[in-house]
mmCIF file of C-alpha atoms in Angstrom:
data_model
loop_
_atom_site.group_PDB
_atom_site.id
_atom_site.type_symbol
_atom_site.label_atom_id
_atom_site.label_comp_id
_atom_site.label_asym_id
_atom_site.label_seq_id
_atom_site.Cartn_x
_atom_site.Cartn_y
_atom_site.Cartn_z
ATOM 1 C CA MET N 1 -43.380 -10.340 4.612
ATOM 2 C CA ALA N 2 -40.865 -7.976 6.176
ATOM 3 C CA ARG N 3 -38.587 -9.203 8.918
ATOM 4 C CA ARG N 4 -37.968 -7.275 12.078
ATOM 5 C CA ALA N 5 -34.519 -5.957 12.949
ATOM 6 C CA GLY N 6 -32.472 -8.637 14.664
ATOM 7 C CA GLN N 7 -34.386 -11.496 13.084
ATOM 8 C CA PRO N 8 -32.578 -13.919 10.770
ATOM 9 C CA ALA N 9 -33.171 -13.743 7.035
ATOM 10 C CA GLN N 10 -34.817 -16.680 5.295
ATOM 11 C CA GLY N 11 -32.416 -19.646 5.256
ATOM 12 C CA GLU N 12 -30.466 -18.351 8.267
ATOM 13 C CA GLU N 13 -30.685 -19.119 11.938
ATOM 14 C CA PHE N 14 -29.004 -17.611 14.945
ATOM 15 C CA LEU N 15 -26.346 -19.653 16.657
ATOM 16 C CA ARG N 16 -27.697 -19.927 20.157
ATOM 17 C CA ASP N 17 -24.274 -19.636 21.755
ATOM 18 C CA ALA N 18 -22.553 -17.140 19.471
ATOM 19 C CA GLY N 19 -25.395 -14.753 18.649
ATOM 20 C CA HIS N 20 -24.470 -14.329 14.997
ATOM 21 C CA ARG N 21 -26.000 -15.599 11.769
ATOM 22 C CA VAL N 22 -24.660 -18.329 9.531
ATOM 23 C CA PRO N 23 -26.364 -20.305 6.760
ATOM 24 C CA ASP N 24 -28.501 -23.028 8.335
ATOM 25 C CA ARG N 25 -27.446 -25.780 5.911
ATOM 26 C CA ARG N 26 -24.804 -26.967 8.391
ATOM 27 C CA GLY N 27 -27.037 -27.215 11.427
ATOM 28 C CA ALA N 28 -26.567 -23.708 12.808
ATOM 29 C CA GLY N 29 -30.164 -23.674 14.000
ATOM 30 C CA LEU N 30 -29.290 -26.563 16.306
ATOM 31 C CA GLY N 31 -26.917 -24.431 18.359
ATOM 32 C CA LEU N 32 -23.828 -26.192 17.028
ATOM 33 C CA THR N 33 -20.522 -24.400 16.897
ATOM 34 C CA ILE N 34 -19.331 -24.171 13.307
ATOM 35 C CA ASN N 35 -15.593 -23.705 12.956
ATOM 36 C CA PRO N 36 -14.480 -21.599 10.009
ATOM 37 C CA VAL N 37 -12.230 -23.249 7.460
ATOM 38 C CA ALA N 38 -8.651 -22.879 8.723
ATOM 39 C CA ALA N 39 -5.576 -22.111 6.635
ATOM 40 C CA LEU N 40 -3.310 -25.148 6.908
ATOM 41 C CA ARG N 41 0.334 -25.499 5.882
ATOM 42 C CA ALA N 42 0.289 -27.414 2.591
ATOM 43 C CA ASP N 43 2.836 -30.026 1.588
ATOM 44 C CA SER N 44 3.446 -32.125 -1.513
ATOM 45 C CA ARG N 45 0.675 -34.556 -0.551
ATOM 46 C CA LEU N 46 -1.772 -31.833 -1.666
ATOM 47 C CA ARG N 47 -0.151 -31.330 -5.090
ATOM 48 C CA GLU N 48 -2.995 -33.065 -6.995
ATOM 49 C CA ARG N 49 -5.673 -31.095 -5.108
ATOM 50 C CA VAL N 50 -3.788 -27.847 -5.803
ATOM 51 C CA LEU N 51 -3.761 -28.776 -9.492
ATOM 52 C CA GLN N 52 -7.514 -29.477 -9.510
ATOM 53 C CA HIS N 53 -8.214 -26.214 -7.679
ATOM 54 C CA LEU N 54 -6.164 -24.142 -10.130
ATOM 55 C CA LEU N 55 -7.555 -25.909 -13.206
ATOM 56 C CA ALA N 56 -11.071 -25.034 -12.014
ATOM 57 C CA LEU N 57 -10.304 -21.285 -12.196
ATOM 58 C CA ASP N 58 -11.907 -19.510 -15.150
ATOM 59 C CA ALA N 59 -9.891 -17.334 -17.559
ATOM 60 C CA ASP N 60 -10.324 -14.117 -15.540
ATOM 61 C CA ASP N 61 -9.378 -15.835 -12.275
ATOM 62 C CA ARG N 62 -6.337 -17.412 -13.920
ATOM 63 C CA TYR N 63 -5.184 -14.000 -15.076
ATOM 64 C CA GLY N 64 -5.777 -12.573 -11.598
ATOM 65 C CA ARG N 65 -3.784 -15.448 -10.061
ATOM 66 C CA PHE N 66 -0.901 -15.777 -12.541
ATOM 67 C CA ALA N 67 -0.780 -12.329 -14.243
ATOM 68 C CA THR N 68 -1.097 -14.153 -17.573
ATOM 69 C CA PRO N 69 -3.816 -16.145 -19.357
ATOM 70 C CA LEU N 70 -2.256 -19.485 -18.376
ATOM 71 C CA GLY N 71 -3.654 -22.648 -20.009
ATOM 72 C CA ASP N 72 -4.057 -26.083 -18.451
ATOM 73 C CA ALA N 73 -0.579 -27.273 -19.489
ATOM 74 C CA GLY N 74 1.027 -24.162 -17.992
ATOM 75 C CA ILE N 75 -0.854 -24.642 -14.730
ATOM 76 C CA ALA N 76 0.198 -28.300 -14.564
ATOM 77 C CA ALA N 77 3.836 -27.308 -15.143
ATOM 78 C CA TYR N 78 3.593 -24.622 -12.439
ATOM 79 C CA VAL N 79 2.110 -27.049 -9.890
ATOM 80 C CA ASN N 80 4.825 -29.613 -10.661
ATOM 81 C CA ARG N 81 7.497 -26.950 -9.923
ATOM 82 C CA ILE N 82 6.117 -25.854 -6.537
ATOM 83 C CA ASP N 83 8.751 -26.436 -3.865
ATOM 84 C CA PHE N 84 6.468 -27.300 -0.962
ATOM 85 C CA ALA N 85 9.472 -27.815 1.340
ATOM 86 C CA GLY N 86 11.291 -24.555 0.553
ATOM 87 C CA ASP N 87 8.409 -22.194 -0.232
ATOM 88 C CA LEU N 88 5.439 -21.241 1.920
ATOM 89 C CA CYS N 89 2.203 -22.880 0.864
ATOM 90 C CA PHE N 90 -1.108 -22.796 2.710
ATOM 91 C CA ALA N 91 -4.493 -24.216 1.763
ATOM 92 C CA THR N 92 -8.066 -24.218 2.954
ATOM 93 C CA LEU N 93 -9.725 -27.613 2.847
ATOM 94 C CA GLU N 94 -13.444 -28.251 2.988
ATOM 95 C CA ASP N 95 -15.197 -30.955 4.993
ATOM 96 C CA ASP N 96 -15.270 -33.170 1.891
ATOM 97 C CA GLY N 97 -11.479 -32.867 1.494
ATOM 98 C CA SER N 98 -11.609 -30.547 -1.503
ATOM 99 C CA LEU N 99 -9.201 -27.639 -1.618
ATOM 100 C CA SER N 100 -11.086 -24.325 -1.723
ATOM 101 C CA GLY N 101 -8.163 -21.896 -1.473
ATOM 102 C CA PHE N 102 -4.407 -21.880 -1.981
ATOM 103 C CA ILE N 103 -1.619 -19.369 -1.380
ATOM 104 C CA HIS N 104 1.980 -19.832 -2.521
ATOM 105 C CA LEU N 105 4.897 -17.627 -1.540
ATOM 106 C CA ALA N 106 7.857 -18.515 -3.726
ATOM 107 C CA ARG N 107 10.871 -17.451 -1.648
ATOM 108 C CA SER N 108 14.157 -16.062 -2.851
ATOM 109 C CA GLY N 109 16.266 -14.799 0.031
ATOM 110 C CA ASP N 110 14.349 -12.148 1.949
ATOM 111 C CA VAL N 111 11.785 -11.613 -0.851
ATOM 112 C CA ALA N 112 8.817 -13.770 -1.840
ATOM 113 C CA GLU N 113 6.369 -13.601 -4.722
ATOM 114 C CA LEU N 114 2.772 -14.281 -3.744
ATOM 115 C CA GLY N 115 0.041 -15.997 -5.706
ATOM 116 C CA ALA N 116 -3.329 -16.788 -4.179
ATOM 117 C CA SER N 117 -6.741 -18.015 -5.224
ATOM 118 C CA VAL N 118 -10.035 -19.039 -3.674
ATOM 119 C CA GLY N 119 -12.641 -21.021 -5.584
ATOM 120 C CA ALA N 120 -15.506 -18.933 -6.977
ATOM 121 C CA GLY N 121 -18.154 -20.483 -4.732
ATOM 122 C CA ARG N 122 -16.080 -19.984 -1.571
ATOM 123 C CA ARG N 123 -15.187 -16.293 -1.808
ATOM 124 C CA ARG N 124 -16.153 -13.519 0.599
ATOM 125 C CA GLN N 125 -16.201 -15.954 3.531
ATOM 126 C CA GLY N 126 -12.800 -15.163 5.077
ATOM 127 C CA ARG N 127 -10.738 -17.909 3.427
ATOM 128 C CA ALA N 128 -8.398 -15.529 1.597
ATOM 129 C CA ARG N 129 -7.873 -13.436 4.726
ATOM 130 C CA ARG N 130 -6.956 -16.553 6.725
ATOM 131 C CA LEU N 131 -4.581 -17.695 3.970
ATOM 132 C CA PHE N 132 -2.885 -14.290 3.772
ATOM 133 C CA ALA N 133 -2.660 -13.930 7.558
ATOM 134 C CA ALA N 134 -1.020 -17.342 7.994
ATOM 135 C CA ALA N 135 1.357 -17.001 5.038
ATOM 136 C CA LEU N 136 2.484 -13.416 5.731
ATOM 137 C CA ALA N 137 2.978 -14.048 9.457
ATOM 138 C CA GLU N 138 5.113 -17.121 8.812
ATOM 139 C CA ALA N 139 7.038 -15.364 6.039
ATOM 140 C CA GLY N 140 7.902 -12.554 8.450
ATOM 141 C CA GLN N 141 9.044 -15.059 11.076
ATOM 142 C CA LEU N 142 11.306 -16.689 8.489
ATOM 143 C CA GLY N 143 13.016 -13.401 7.616
ATOM 144 C CA VAL N 144 11.114 -12.427 4.470
ATOM 145 C CA LYS N 145 11.153 -8.627 4.309
ATOM 146 C CA GLU N 146 8.867 -8.018 1.355
ATOM 147 C CA VAL N 147 6.260 -9.883 -0.641
ATOM 148 C CA LEU N 148 5.628 -9.098 -4.286
ATOM 149 C CA LEU N 149 2.092 -8.975 -5.676
ATOM 150 C CA ALA N 150 2.644 -9.310 -9.408
ATOM 151 C CA VAL N 151 -0.880 -8.335 -10.395
ATOM 152 C CA GLY N 152 -1.742 -6.080 -7.480
ATOM 153 C CA HIS N 153 -5.239 -7.615 -7.358
ATOM 154 C CA PRO N 154 -7.572 -5.269 -5.452
ATOM 155 C CA ALA N 155 -8.717 -8.037 -3.076
ATOM 156 C CA ALA N 156 -5.106 -8.977 -2.236
ATOM 157 C CA ARG N 157 -4.209 -5.336 -1.627
ATOM 158 C CA HIS N 158 -7.271 -4.858 0.568
ATOM 159 C CA ILE N 159 -6.502 -7.953 2.659
ATOM 160 C CA CYS N 160 -2.862 -6.930 3.185
ATOM 161 C CA ARG N 161 -3.946 -3.433 4.177
ATOM 162 C CA ALA N 162 -6.611 -4.832 6.550
ATOM 163 C CA LEU N 163 -3.947 -7.044 8.142
ATOM 164 C CA GLY N 164 -1.883 -3.911 8.801
ATOM 165 C CA TYR N 165 0.946 -4.380 6.305
ATOM 166 C CA ALA N 166 2.447 -1.337 4.562
ATOM 167 C CA GLN N 167 2.423 -1.409 0.769
ATOM 168 C CA VAL N 168 4.406 0.292 -1.956
ATOM 169 C CA GLU N 169 2.687 0.506 -5.329
ATOM 170 C CA GLY N 170 4.577 0.465 -8.615
ATOM 171 C CA MET N 171 3.833 0.973 -12.291
ATOM 172 C CA GLY N 172 5.548 -2.130 -13.670
ATOM 173 C CA TYR N 173 6.442 -5.428 -12.080
ATOM 174 C CA PRO N 174 5.609 -5.921 -9.321
ATOM 175 C CA ARG N 175 2.451 -3.868 -9.040
ATOM 176 C CA VAL N 176 2.617 -3.893 -5.237
ATOM 177 C CA ARG N 177 5.311 -4.666 -2.671
ATOM 178 C CA VAL N 178 4.014 -5.660 0.768
ATOM 179 C CA LEU N 179 6.492 -4.750 3.482
ATOM 180 C CA LEU N 180 6.940 -7.265 6.297
ATOM 181 C CA THR N 181 9.748 -5.373 8.024
ATOM 182 C CA ALA N 182 7.500 -4.111 10.832
ATOM 183 C CA ALA N 183 4.848 -5.962 12.758
ATOM 184 C CA PRO N 184 1.394 -5.317 11.323
ATOM 185 C CA ALA N 185 -0.652 -2.665 13.072
ATOM 186 C CA VAL N 186 -3.825 -4.786 12.957
ATOM 187 C CA SER N 187 -4.017 -8.538 13.511
#
């Protein structure tokens, strides 16, 4: 049976107040306001959840995140070295407390190297954009002038461009430099 324009698809309901569609499994059909998952500043108390999140990445996602096919021991060593106090780390946490996304900007003076990941089942829902927006804005406020994207992942480049940050592409390392020297054109 075809649905008419403006009608929700099967499994979706309109939010009565907001007028947009969201999956009904969280009570959207009841007119409840559903807050999107926010990007929160992460500290060392989340170290174990960061480890579990990164270990859950498959081989392709690990390469996209680390620019190398990193094994479990390498990921554990990386997580143990994260300087939550000195670097910029943000996470998205789900209602059940699980970590669904993580972004780490390892700072060195006015430059930072960025690594980010969102769990496979949580992608294309705005988590990465919220992580990037929070991390890049705070990095700029702290005097970081450029952020290095080692892999130059297409999704990361797209998000930075959508947030209004200028980019310089390279052939070697890093693949992309995101310039934070000017305020982004789009928020």
